[in-house]
Amino acid sequence: MKEVRTRFAPSPTGYMHIGNLRTAIYEYLIAKSQGGKFLLRIEDTDQARFVEGAIEVILKTLSIVGLKYDEGPDIGGPFGPYVQSQRKSIYKDYADKLVKLEGAYYCFCSKERLESSKKNNDSTSDPFKHMCHCKNLSVSEVSEKLKSNEPYVIRQRIPEGGTTSFHDLVYGTVTVENSELDEGVLLKSDGLPTYNFANVVDDHLMEITHVVRGSEYLSSTPKYNLLYTAFGWDIPEYIHLPPIMKTAEKKLSKREGDASFEDFISKGYLPEAIVNYIVLLGWNPGSNEEFFSLQELEKSFNTEGLSKSPAIFDLNKLKWMNGEYLRRLSLEDFNALALPYYKQVLDSKMDFKKISALLQKRTEILSEIPEKVDFLNSLPDYDIMLYVHKKMKTDVANSLNNLRAAKEAMSTIETWDLANIEENLANLISKLEVKNGQVLWPLRTALSGLESSPGGALELAELLGKTETLRRIEVGISKLTNTAS
């Protein structure tokens, strides 16, 4: 059986779009689930769109998410180079060979003629097709023009009639009328290939068995197959993916301000959660299971689960999944991830691990942490109505009385730890003959100044220390006293 070989072939044009990453993940899983090879190839023939540093972004992204490629630009392999701009001579040789095989022809049309053709086409609603007379030139006429060093491109020769069909593992059989296909440029005048030509040559030479790309390439695939056929090469398996949508009508797009992979990482999403969520955007595992490690996916992934329906990117679902991943971490691992965020707003003397114990179950994204804990650094100005809680049966009057009692009782604690704080307040509540909430709610409000906080009154008091706890209670008493008077 032929070894499965897939490739991720991004263009170095900047960020890693979520759709690009999904393609990479599927390519990787198709190979690894069948014991095959996964390659990385950089498609940089469109130098006008090249962005400095973009290749490094690609390499870094694949490393972060754990997609280890078997061959690539930085590690080499038997079919290198793996950067298209370094394969220029290869494309020229194959383009000339294709001309001899009558799958392509030399086009000497000037820019002026091309522009004139486009202007004439503007009056119709049909897509522009270059009607080139160069394909009818005799061998001697072509030879003469080449000897005269006339500028040229090499165009694909499309059969004038009939249809071209191919089978896609997601969309089934797709058939296109050859008359609808444009005889596009394969090799530009500067000697660089277009994407349409380079990807076919490279996929053949690198022995790629499965090609995964977006459904927008469905209409172009017949042109690729005509190239394969002209060369007499085996045609790979095709897997075209539907788009990832922001809404039912709108695609996810960085241009529209939608987040890239790097954006999600900088916001505090875990790579494992992002990969898990993206995999499910267009793939059904055949069960109700939603959580998969990359290693589990390498074993369970199959192309039968791929859907041809567009997937809606639900940010709330990603946040929920990320929160679940955070909760499944050990306390030590969560604390290590949270540490840089704590240091943005908190004094280094704080017991970060105790904060993590309170925060881990209440955090969905790591970047939320500073706003969740900055009250520990300084008490925010808060509305006195926070003390009024119907369920806890607290109002301004009883909150004031109970805060005064709490301050007096807590000032007697000698060893300030959670156990002693809990015992002290339990005795106070028993003495006052009130419900727990009538003491703990006002106390928690005074210590946090927030409607909700990562911990209750006892935990916050321990974290803040005796001096700061008593000071904040006094602030609360002052606020309540001014209101009561």
CSV table of C-alpha atoms in Angstrom, one decimal:
chain,number,residue,atom,x,y,z
A,1,MET,CA,0.0,0.0,0.0
A,2,LYS,CA,1.3,3.5,-0.9
A,3,GLU,CA,2.5,5.6,2.0
A,4,VAL,CA,0.1,8.5,2.8
A,5,ARG,CA,1.9,11.8,2.4
A,6,THR,CA,0.3,15.2,3.0
A,7,ARG,CA,1.6,18.7,3.0
A,8,PHE,CA,0.7,22.0,4.6
A,9,ALA,CA,1.7,24.7,2.0
A,10,PRO,CA,1.0,28.2,3.4
A,11,SER,CA,2.0,31.4,1.8
A,12,PRO,CA,4.1,33.7,4.0
A,13,THR,CA,1.7,36.6,4.0
A,14,GLY,CA,1.6,37.4,7.7
A,15,TYR,CA,-0.6,35.9,10.5
A,16,MET,CA,-1.9,32.4,10.7
A,17,HIS,CA,-5.6,32.5,9.9
A,18,ILE,CA,-7.8,30.0,11.8
A,19,GLY,CA,-8.9,28.5,8.5
A,20,ASN,CA,-5.2,27.9,7.5
A,21,LEU,CA,-4.5,26.3,10.9
A,22,ARG,CA,-7.5,24.0,10.5
A,23,THR,CA,-6.2,22.9,7.1
A,24,ALA,CA,-2.8,22.2,8.7
A,25,ILE,CA,-4.3,20.2,11.5
A,26,TYR,CA,-6.4,18.0,9.1
A,27,GLU,CA,-3.4,17.4,6.8
A,28,TYR,CA,-1.4,16.4,9.8
A,29,LEU,CA,-4.1,14.1,11.2
A,30,ILE,CA,-4.8,12.4,7.8
A,31,ALA,CA,-1.1,11.5,7.6
A,32,LYS,CA,-0.5,10.5,11.2
A,33,SER,CA,-3.8,8.5,11.5
A,34,GLN,CA,-2.6,6.3,8.7
A,35,GLY,CA,1.1,6.1,9.7
A,36,GLY,CA,2.1,8.5,6.9
A,37,LYS,CA,4.3,11.6,6.5
A,38,PHE,CA,3.4,15.2,7.0
A,39,LEU,CA,5.4,17.9,5.1
A,40,LEU,CA,5.7,21.6,5.3
A,41,ARG,CA,6.2,23.6,2.1
A,42,ILE,CA,6.4,27.4,1.8
A,43,GLU,CA,4.6,28.7,-1.2
A,44,ASP,CA,6.2,32.1,-1.8
A,45,THR,CA,6.0,32.5,-5.6
A,46,ASP,CA,3.8,35.6,-5.1
A,47,GLN,CA,6.6,37.8,-3.9
A,48,ALA,CA,4.4,40.9,-4.0
A,49,ARG,CA,2.5,39.5,-1.0
A,50,PHE,CA,5.5,38.3,0.9
A,51,VAL,CA,5.7,39.6,4.5
A,52,GLU,CA,9.0,39.7,6.3
A,53,GLY,CA,9.0,37.4,9.3
A,54,ALA,CA,5.9,35.4,8.1
A,55,ILE,CA,7.8,32.2,7.6
A,56,GLU,CA,9.0,32.4,11.3
A,57,VAL,CA,5.3,32.9,12.3
A,58,ILE,CA,4.4,29.7,10.4
A,59,LEU,CA,7.2,27.7,12.0
A,60,LYS,CA,6.4,29.0,15.5
A,61,THR,CA,2.7,28.3,15.2
A,62,LEU,CA,3.2,24.7,14.1
A,63,SER,CA,5.6,24.2,17.0
A,64,ILE,CA,3.2,25.7,19.5
A,65,VAL,CA,0.3,23.5,18.5
A,66,GLY,CA,2.5,20.4,18.2
A,67,LEU,CA,2.3,19.7,14.5
A,68,LYS,CA,5.7,18.1,13.9
A,69,TYR,CA,6.4,17.8,10.2
A,70,ASP,CA,8.6,15.1,8.8
A,71,GLU,CA,10.1,17.2,6.0
A,72,GLY,CA,10.3,20.9,5.7
A,73,PRO,CA,12.4,24.0,4.9
A,74,ASP,CA,14.3,24.0,8.2
A,75,ILE,CA,14.8,20.3,8.6
A,76,GLY,CA,15.2,19.2,5.0
A,77,GLY,CA,14.1,15.9,3.4
A,78,PRO,CA,14.5,13.9,0.2
A,79,PHE,CA,12.4,16.2,-1.9
A,80,GLY,CA,13.8,19.6,-1.1
A,81,PRO,CA,14.1,22.5,-1.3
A,82,TYR,CA,10.8,23.0,0.5
A,83,VAL,CA,10.5,26.7,-0.4
A,84,GLN,CA,9.1,27.4,-3.8
A,85,SER,CA,11.2,30.4,-4.6
A,86,GLN,CA,14.2,28.1,-4.3
A,87,ARG,CA,12.8,25.7,-6.9
A,88,LYS,CA,12.6,28.2,-9.8
A,89,SER,CA,14.6,26.1,-12.3
A,90,ILE,CA,12.4,23.0,-11.6
A,91,TYR,CA,9.3,24.8,-12.7
A,92,LYS,CA,10.9,26.2,-15.9
A,93,ASP,CA,11.9,22.7,-16.9
A,94,TYR,CA,8.5,21.2,-16.3
A,95,ALA,CA,6.7,24.2,-18.0
A,96,ASP,CA,8.8,23.7,-21.2
A,97,LYS,CA,8.1,19.9,-21.0
A,98,LEU,CA,4.4,20.6,-20.7
A,99,VAL,CA,4.5,22.7,-23.9
A,100,LYS,CA,6.1,19.8,-25.7
A,101,LEU,CA,3.3,17.5,-24.3
A,102,GLU,CA,0.8,20.1,-25.7
A,103,GLY,CA,-0.6,20.8,-22.3
A,104,ALA,CA,0.6,24.4,-22.4
A,105,TYR,CA,1.8,27.0,-24.9
A,106,TYR,CA,4.0,30.1,-25.1
A,107,CYS,CA,2.0,33.3,-25.0
A,108,PHE,CA,3.7,36.4,-26.3
A,109,CYS,CA,0.8,38.8,-25.9
A,110,SER,CA,1.7,42.2,-24.7
A,111,LYS,CA,0.3,43.9,-21.6
A,112,GLU,CA,-1.5,46.3,-23.8
A,113,ARG,CA,-3.3,43.5,-25.6
A,114,LEU,CA,-4.3,41.8,-22.3
A,115,GLU,CA,-5.6,45.1,-21.0
A,116,SER,CA,-7.6,45.6,-24.1
A,117,SER,CA,-9.1,42.1,-23.9
A,118,LYS,CA,-10.1,42.8,-20.3
A,119,LYS,CA,-11.8,46.1,-21.2
A,120,ASN,CA,-13.8,44.4,-24.0
A,121,ASN,CA,-14.9,41.8,-21.4
A,122,ASP,CA,-16.1,44.4,-19.0
A,123,SER,CA,-19.3,44.8,-21.0
A,124,THR,CA,-20.3,41.3,-20.2
A,125,SER,CA,-21.1,39.6,-16.9
A,126,ASP,CA,-19.0,36.5,-17.8
A,127,PRO,CA,-15.7,35.9,-16.0
A,128,PHE,CA,-12.7,37.2,-17.9
A,129,LYS,CA,-11.1,34.6,-20.2
A,130,HIS,CA,-8.0,35.4,-22.2
A,131,MET,CA,-8.7,34.4,-25.8
A,132,CYS,CA,-5.1,33.9,-27.0
A,133,HIS,CA,-4.1,33.4,-30.6
A,134,CYS,CA,-0.6,32.4,-29.6
A,135,LYS,CA,-1.6,28.8,-29.1
A,136,ASN,CA,-2.1,28.6,-32.9
A,137,LEU,CA,1.4,29.7,-33.7
A,138,SER,CA,3.5,27.2,-35.6
A,139,VAL,CA,6.6,25.6,-34.1
A,140,SER,CA,8.9,27.7,-36.3
A,141,GLU,CA,7.0,30.9,-35.4
A,142,VAL,CA,7.4,30.2,-31.7
A,143,SER,CA,11.1,29.3,-32.2
A,144,GLU,CA,11.7,32.6,-34.0
A,145,LYS,CA,10.1,34.6,-31.2
A,146,LEU,CA,12.1,32.8,-28.6
A,147,LYS,CA,15.3,33.5,-30.5
A,148,SER,CA,14.4,37.1,-30.7
A,149,ASN,CA,14.0,37.1,-26.8
A,150,GLU,CA,10.4,38.3,-27.0
A,151,PRO,CA,8.9,38.3,-23.5
A,152,TYR,CA,6.5,35.5,-22.9
A,153,VAL,CA,4.5,33.6,-20.3
A,154,ILE,CA,3.5,29.9,-20.5
A,155,ARG,CA,-0.3,29.3,-20.5
A,156,GLN,CA,-2.2,26.2,-19.8
A,157,ARG,CA,-3.9,24.7,-22.9
A,158,ILE,CA,-7.5,23.8,-22.1
A,159,PRO,CA,-9.5,21.4,-24.3
A,160,GLU,CA,-12.1,23.3,-26.2
A,161,GLY,CA,-15.0,20.9,-25.6
A,162,GLY,CA,-16.1,18.3,-23.1
A,163,THR,CA,-15.9,18.2,-19.4
A,164,THR,CA,-13.4,17.4,-16.6
A,165,SER,CA,-14.5,15.5,-13.5
A,166,PHE,CA,-12.8,14.6,-10.3
A,167,HIS,CA,-13.8,13.0,-7.0
A,168,ASP,CA,-13.6,14.8,-3.7
A,169,LEU,CA,-13.7,12.9,-0.4
A,170,VAL,CA,-16.1,15.6,1.0
A,171,TYR,CA,-18.1,16.9,-1.9
A,172,GLY,CA,-18.2,13.7,-4.1
A,173,THR,CA,-18.0,13.9,-7.9
A,174,VAL,CA,-17.5,17.4,-9.3
A,175,THR,CA,-17.8,18.0,-13.0
A,176,VAL,CA,-16.9,21.3,-14.8
A,177,GLU,CA,-17.4,22.2,-18.5
A,178,ASN,CA,-14.0,22.8,-20.0
A,179,SER,CA,-15.4,25.9,-21.8
A,180,GLU,CA,-15.7,27.5,-18.4
A,181,LEU,CA,-12.0,27.1,-17.6
A,182,ASP,CA,-9.6,30.0,-18.3
A,183,GLU,CA,-6.2,29.3,-19.9
A,184,GLY,CA,-4.3,30.8,-17.1
A,185,VAL,CA,-0.6,31.6,-16.8
A,186,LEU,CA,1.5,28.7,-15.5
A,187,LEU,CA,4.9,30.4,-15.7
A,188,LYS,CA,5.3,34.2,-15.5
A,189,SER,CA,7.6,36.3,-17.5
A,190,ASP,CA,10.0,36.5,-14.6
A,191,GLY,CA,10.4,32.7,-14.6
A,192,LEU,CA,8.4,32.2,-11.4
A,193,PRO,CA,5.4,29.9,-11.5
A,194,THR,CA,1.9,30.7,-10.5
A,195,TYR,CA,0.3,28.9,-7.6
A,196,ASN,CA,-1.8,26.8,-10.1
A,197,PHE,CA,1.3,25.3,-11.7
A,198,ALA,CA,3.8,25.2,-8.8
A,199,ASN,CA,1.5,23.3,-6.4
A,200,VAL,CA,0.8,20.6,-9.0
A,201,VAL,CA,4.5,20.1,-9.9
A,202,ASP,CA,5.5,20.1,-6.2
A,203,ASP,CA,2.8,17.8,-5.1
A,204,HIS,CA,3.8,15.3,-7.7
A,205,LEU,CA,7.6,15.5,-7.1
A,206,MET,CA,7.0,15.3,-3.3
A,207,GLU,CA,4.7,12.3,-3.8
A,208,ILE,CA,1.7,13.9,-2.0
A,209,THR,CA,-1.2,11.5,-1.9
A,210,HIS,CA,-3.8,13.7,-0.2
A,211,VAL,CA,-4.4,17.4,-0.9
A,212,VAL,CA,-6.5,19.4,1.6
A,213,ARG,CA,-7.6,22.9,0.8
A,214,GLY,CA,-10.5,25.3,1.0
A,215,SER,CA,-13.7,24.8,-1.1
A,216,GLU,CA,-12.9,28.0,-3.0
A,217,TYR,CA,-10.5,25.8,-5.0
A,218,LEU,CA,-13.1,23.4,-6.2
A,219,SER,CA,-13.6,25.2,-9.4
A,220,SER,CA,-9.8,25.3,-10.1
A,221,THR,CA,-9.2,21.6,-9.4
A,222,PRO,CA,-10.2,20.5,-12.9
A,223,LYS,CA,-7.4,22.7,-14.3
A,224,TYR,CA,-5.0,20.9,-12.0
A,225,ASN,CA,-6.2,17.5,-13.1
A,226,LEU,CA,-5.7,18.5,-16.7
A,227,LEU,CA,-2.1,19.2,-15.8
A,228,TYR,CA,-1.7,15.9,-14.1
A,229,THR,CA,-3.2,14.1,-17.1
A,230,ALA,CA,-1.0,16.0,-19.6
A,231,PHE,CA,2.1,14.9,-17.7
A,232,GLY,CA,0.8,11.3,-17.2
A,233,TRP,CA,1.0,11.7,-13.4
A,234,ASP,CA,-1.2,10.0,-10.7
A,235,ILE,CA,-3.9,12.4,-9.4
A,236,PRO,CA,-4.0,12.7,-5.6
A,237,GLU,CA,-7.0,12.3,-3.3
A,238,TYR,CA,-8.8,15.7,-2.9
A,239,ILE,CA,-10.4,17.0,0.3
A,240,HIS,CA,-11.9,20.4,0.0
A,241,LEU,CA,-13.1,22.1,3.2
A,242,PRO,CA,-16.1,24.4,3.6
A,243,PRO,CA,-15.3,27.8,5.0
A,244,ILE,CA,-15.3,28.8,8.7
A,245,MET,CA,-18.1,31.4,9.1
A,246,LYS,CA,-18.4,34.2,11.6
A,247,THR,CA,-22.2,34.2,11.0
A,248,ALA,CA,-24.4,32.3,8.6
A,249,GLU,CA,-23.7,34.9,5.9
A,250,LYS,CA,-20.2,36.1,6.7
A,251,LYS,CA,-16.9,34.3,6.6
A,252,LEU,CA,-14.4,34.6,9.4
A,253,SER,CA,-11.8,37.1,8.2
A,254,LYS,CA,-8.8,38.8,9.7
A,255,ARG,CA,-9.5,41.8,7.5
A,256,GLU,CA,-12.8,42.2,9.3
A,257,GLY,CA,-11.0,42.2,12.6
A,258,ASP,CA,-11.5,38.5,13.5
A,259,ALA,CA,-8.7,37.0,15.6
A,260,SER,CA,-5.8,35.0,14.2
A,261,PHE,CA,-4.1,32.2,16.0
A,262,GLU,CA,-1.5,34.6,17.4
A,263,ASP,CA,-4.3,36.8,18.7
A,264,PHE,CA,-5.9,34.0,20.6
A,265,ILE,CA,-2.6,32.9,22.2
A,266,SER,CA,-1.9,36.5,23.3
A,267,LYS,CA,-5.3,36.7,24.8
A,268,GLY,CA,-4.6,33.7,27.0
A,269,TYR,CA,-6.1,30.8,25.2
A,270,LEU,CA,-4.4,27.4,25.5
A,271,PRO,CA,-3.0,25.9,22.2
A,272,GLU,CA,-4.5,22.6,23.2
A,273,ALA,CA,-8.0,24.1,23.5
A,274,ILE,CA,-7.7,26.0,20.2
A,275,VAL,CA,-6.6,22.8,18.3
A,276,ASN,CA,-9.4,20.8,20.0
A,277,TYR,CA,-12.0,23.4,19.0
A,278,ILE,CA,-10.8,24.0,15.5
A,279,VAL,CA,-10.8,20.2,14.8
A,280,LEU,CA,-14.5,20.1,15.5
A,281,LEU,CA,-15.2,22.9,13.1
A,282,GLY,CA,-16.1,20.6,10.2
A,283,TRP,CA,-15.4,17.2,11.7
A,284,ASN,CA,-17.7,14.9,13.6
A,285,PRO,CA,-16.0,12.2,15.7
A,286,GLY,CA,-19.1,10.0,15.5
A,287,SER,CA,-19.7,10.3,19.2
A,288,ASN,CA,-20.7,12.8,21.9
A,289,GLU,CA,-17.1,13.3,23.0
A,290,GLU,CA,-15.8,16.8,22.7
A,291,PHE,CA,-12.4,16.7,24.3
A,292,PHE,CA,-9.5,15.3,22.4
A,293,SER,CA,-5.7,15.6,22.8
A,294,LEU,CA,-3.7,15.7,19.6
A,295,GLN,CA,-2.4,12.2,20.4
A,296,GLU,CA,-5.9,10.9,20.7
A,297,LEU,CA,-6.9,12.6,17.4
A,298,GLU,CA,-3.9,10.9,15.7
A,299,LYS,CA,-5.6,7.6,16.4
A,300,SER,CA,-9.3,8.5,15.9
A,301,PHE,CA,-9.4,11.0,13.1
A,302,ASN,CA,-11.0,9.9,9.8
A,303,THR,CA,-12.0,11.7,6.6
A,304,GLU,CA,-15.5,10.1,6.8
A,305,GLY,CA,-16.3,12.6,9.7
A,306,LEU,CA,-15.6,15.7,7.5
A,307,SER,CA,-18.6,17.8,6.7
A,308,LYS,CA,-19.3,19.9,3.5
A,309,SER,CA,-21.5,22.3,5.5
A,310,PRO,CA,-19.8,25.6,6.6
A,311,ALA,CA,-18.9,25.7,10.3
A,312,ILE,CA,-19.8,28.7,12.5
A,313,PHE,CA,-17.0,29.9,14.7
A,314,ASP,CA,-18.6,30.3,18.1
A,315,LEU,CA,-16.3,32.4,20.3
A,316,ASN,CA,-18.3,31.6,23.4
A,317,LYS,CA,-17.9,27.9,22.8
A,318,LEU,CA,-14.1,28.3,22.4
A,319,LYS,CA,-14.1,30.3,25.7
A,320,TRP,CA,-16.0,27.5,27.4
A,321,MET,CA,-13.7,24.9,26.1
A,322,ASN,CA,-10.6,26.9,27.1
A,323,GLY,CA,-12.0,27.2,30.6
A,324,GLU,CA,-12.5,23.4,30.8
A,325,TYR,CA,-8.9,22.9,29.7
A,326,LEU,CA,-7.8,25.3,32.4
A,327,ARG,CA,-9.8,23.5,35.1
A,328,ARG,CA,-8.2,20.2,34.1
A,329,LEU,CA,-4.7,21.5,34.7
A,330,SER,CA,-2.9,20.7,38.0
A,331,LEU,CA,-2.9,23.7,40.4
A,332,GLU,CA,0.9,24.0,39.8
A,333,ASP,CA,0.5,24.2,36.0
A,334,PHE,CA,-2.4,26.7,36.3
A,335,ASN,CA,-0.4,28.8,38.7
A,336,ALA,CA,2.6,28.8,36.3
A,337,LEU,CA,0.5,30.0,33.4
A,338,ALA,CA,-1.3,32.6,35.6
A,339,LEU,CA,1.9,34.0,37.1
A,340,PRO,CA,2.7,36.6,34.4
A,341,TYR,CA,-0.8,37.9,34.7
A,342,TYR,CA,-0.7,38.2,38.4
A,343,LYS,CA,2.6,40.2,38.2
A,344,GLN,CA,0.9,42.8,36.0
A,345,VAL,CA,-1.3,44.0,38.9
A,346,LEU,CA,-0.3,42.4,42.2
A,347,ASP,CA,2.5,42.8,44.7
A,348,SER,CA,5.0,39.9,44.5
A,349,LYS,CA,4.5,39.3,48.2
A,350,MET,CA,1.1,37.9,47.5
A,351,ASP,CA,0.6,34.2,47.8
A,352,PHE,CA,-0.1,33.5,44.1
A,353,LYS,CA,-0.7,29.8,44.6
A,354,LYS,CA,-3.5,30.5,47.0
A,355,ILE,CA,-5.0,33.0,44.5
A,356,SER,CA,-4.7,30.3,41.8
A,357,ALA,CA,-6.6,27.8,44.0
A,358,LEU,CA,-9.5,30.3,44.1
A,359,LEU,CA,-9.3,31.5,40.5
A,360,GLN,CA,-8.8,28.3,38.5
A,361,LYS,CA,-12.4,27.2,38.5
A,362,ARG,CA,-13.5,30.8,37.7
A,363,THR,CA,-11.3,31.5,34.7
A,364,GLU,CA,-12.0,30.9,31.1
A,365,ILE,CA,-9.2,33.0,29.5
A,366,LEU,CA,-5.9,33.8,31.2
A,367,SER,CA,-6.1,37.4,30.1
A,368,GLU,CA,-9.1,37.8,32.3
A,369,ILE,CA,-6.9,37.3,35.4
A,370,PRO,CA,-5.7,40.9,36.0
A,371,GLU,CA,-9.2,42.3,36.1
A,372,LYS,CA,-10.3,39.5,38.4
A,373,VAL,CA,-7.5,40.1,41.0
A,374,ASP,CA,-6.6,43.7,40.8
A,375,PHE,CA,-8.9,44.4,43.7
A,376,LEU,CA,-6.4,42.6,45.9
A,377,ASN,CA,-3.9,45.3,45.1
A,378,SER,CA,-6.2,48.3,45.7
A,379,LEU,CA,-9.8,48.5,46.9
A,380,PRO,CA,-12.0,49.8,44.1
A,381,ASP,CA,-14.6,52.6,44.7
A,382,TYR,CA,-17.9,50.7,45.0
A,383,ASP,CA,-21.6,51.4,45.3
A,384,ILE,CA,-23.0,51.1,48.8
A,385,MET,CA,-26.0,49.1,47.4
A,386,LEU,CA,-23.7,46.1,47.0
A,387,TYR,CA,-24.3,45.5,50.7
A,388,VAL,CA,-28.0,45.0,50.0
A,389,HIS,CA,-28.7,41.4,49.1
A,390,LYS,CA,-32.2,40.0,49.2
A,391,LYS,CA,-31.2,36.3,49.4
A,392,MET,CA,-28.7,37.0,52.1
A,393,LYS,CA,-31.2,39.2,53.9
A,394,THR,CA,-28.8,42.0,54.2
A,395,ASP,CA,-29.5,45.8,54.2
A,396,VAL,CA,-27.5,48.9,55.0
A,397,ALA,CA,-28.4,48.8,58.7
A,398,ASN,CA,-27.6,45.2,59.6
A,399,SER,CA,-24.5,45.2,57.3
A,400,LEU,CA,-23.2,48.2,59.3
A,401,ASN,CA,-23.8,46.5,62.6
A,402,ASN,CA,-22.3,43.2,61.5
A,403,LEU,CA,-19.2,44.8,60.0
A,404,ARG,CA,-18.5,46.6,63.2
A,405,ALA,CA,-18.9,43.3,65.1
A,406,ALA,CA,-16.6,41.6,62.6
A,407,LYS,CA,-13.9,44.2,62.9
A,408,GLU,CA,-13.9,44.0,66.7
A,409,ALA,CA,-13.8,40.2,66.6
A,410,MET,CA,-11.2,39.8,63.9
A,411,SER,CA,-8.8,42.3,65.6
A,412,THR,CA,-8.3,39.8,68.3
A,413,ILE,CA,-6.9,37.0,66.0
A,414,GLU,CA,-3.3,36.5,66.8
A,415,THR,CA,-2.3,33.9,64.2
A,416,TRP,CA,-3.8,35.1,60.9
A,417,ASP,CA,-4.6,32.0,58.9
A,418,LEU,CA,-7.7,30.5,57.3
A,419,ALA,CA,-8.5,28.1,60.2
A,420,ASN,CA,-8.4,30.9,62.8
A,421,ILE,CA,-10.3,33.3,60.7
A,422,GLU,CA,-13.0,30.7,60.1
A,423,GLU,CA,-13.3,29.8,63.8
A,424,ASN,CA,-13.4,33.5,64.8
A,425,LEU,CA,-16.2,34.4,62.4
A,426,ALA,CA,-18.1,31.2,63.3
A,427,ASN,CA,-18.1,32.2,66.9
A,428,LEU,CA,-19.2,35.7,66.0
A,429,ILE,CA,-22.1,34.4,63.9
A,430,SER,CA,-23.2,32.1,66.7
A,431,LYS,CA,-23.0,35.0,69.2
A,432,LEU,CA,-25.0,37.4,67.0
A,433,GLU,CA,-27.6,34.6,66.3
A,434,VAL,CA,-27.8,35.5,62.6
A,435,LYS,CA,-27.5,33.6,59.3
A,436,ASN,CA,-23.9,33.1,57.9
A,437,GLY,CA,-24.7,35.3,54.9
A,438,GLN,CA,-25.6,38.3,57.1
A,439,VAL,CA,-22.0,38.5,58.3
A,440,LEU,CA,-20.1,37.0,55.4
A,441,TRP,CA,-21.8,38.9,52.6
A,442,PRO,CA,-21.1,42.4,54.0
A,443,LEU,CA,-17.6,41.2,54.9
A,444,ARG,CA,-16.8,39.9,51.4
A,445,THR,CA,-18.2,43.1,49.9
A,446,ALA,CA,-16.0,45.3,52.1
A,447,LEU,CA,-12.9,43.3,51.3
A,448,SER,CA,-13.5,43.1,47.5
A,449,GLY,CA,-15.7,46.1,46.6
A,450,LEU,CA,-17.1,43.8,43.9
A,451,GLU,CA,-20.4,42.2,43.1
A,452,SER,CA,-18.6,38.8,42.8
A,453,SER,CA,-15.1,37.8,43.6
A,454,PRO,CA,-12.9,34.8,43.1
A,455,GLY,CA,-13.1,33.8,46.8
A,456,GLY,CA,-15.4,34.3,49.8
A,457,ALA,CA,-14.9,36.5,52.8
A,458,LEU,CA,-12.7,34.0,54.6
A,459,GLU,CA,-10.3,33.3,51.7
A,460,LEU,CA,-10.0,37.0,50.9
A,461,ALA,CA,-9.3,38.0,54.5
A,462,GLU,CA,-6.4,35.4,54.6
A,463,LEU,CA,-5.0,36.7,51.3
A,464,LEU,CA,-5.2,40.4,52.3
A,465,GLY,CA,-3.6,39.9,55.7
A,466,LYS,CA,-4.8,41.3,59.0
A,467,THR,CA,-3.9,44.9,58.6
A,468,GLU,CA,-5.4,45.3,55.1
A,469,THR,CA,-8.5,43.4,56.1
A,470,LEU,CA,-9.2,45.6,59.1
A,471,ARG,CA,-8.5,48.7,57.0
A,472,ARG,CA,-11.0,47.7,54.3
A,473,ILE,CA,-13.6,46.8,56.9
A,474,GLU,CA,-13.2,50.3,58.3
A,475,VAL,CA,-13.7,51.8,54.8
A,476,GLY,CA,-17.0,49.8,54.5
A,477,ILE,CA,-18.1,50.9,58.0
A,478,SER,CA,-17.4,54.5,57.0
A,479,LYS,CA,-19.4,54.2,53.7
A,480,LEU,CA,-22.4,52.6,55.5
A,481,THR,CA,-22.3,55.1,58.4
A,482,ASN,CA,-22.4,58.0,56.0
A,483,THR,CA,-25.4,56.4,54.2
A,484,ALA,CA,-27.2,55.5,57.4
A,485,SER,CA,-26.9,59.1,58.7
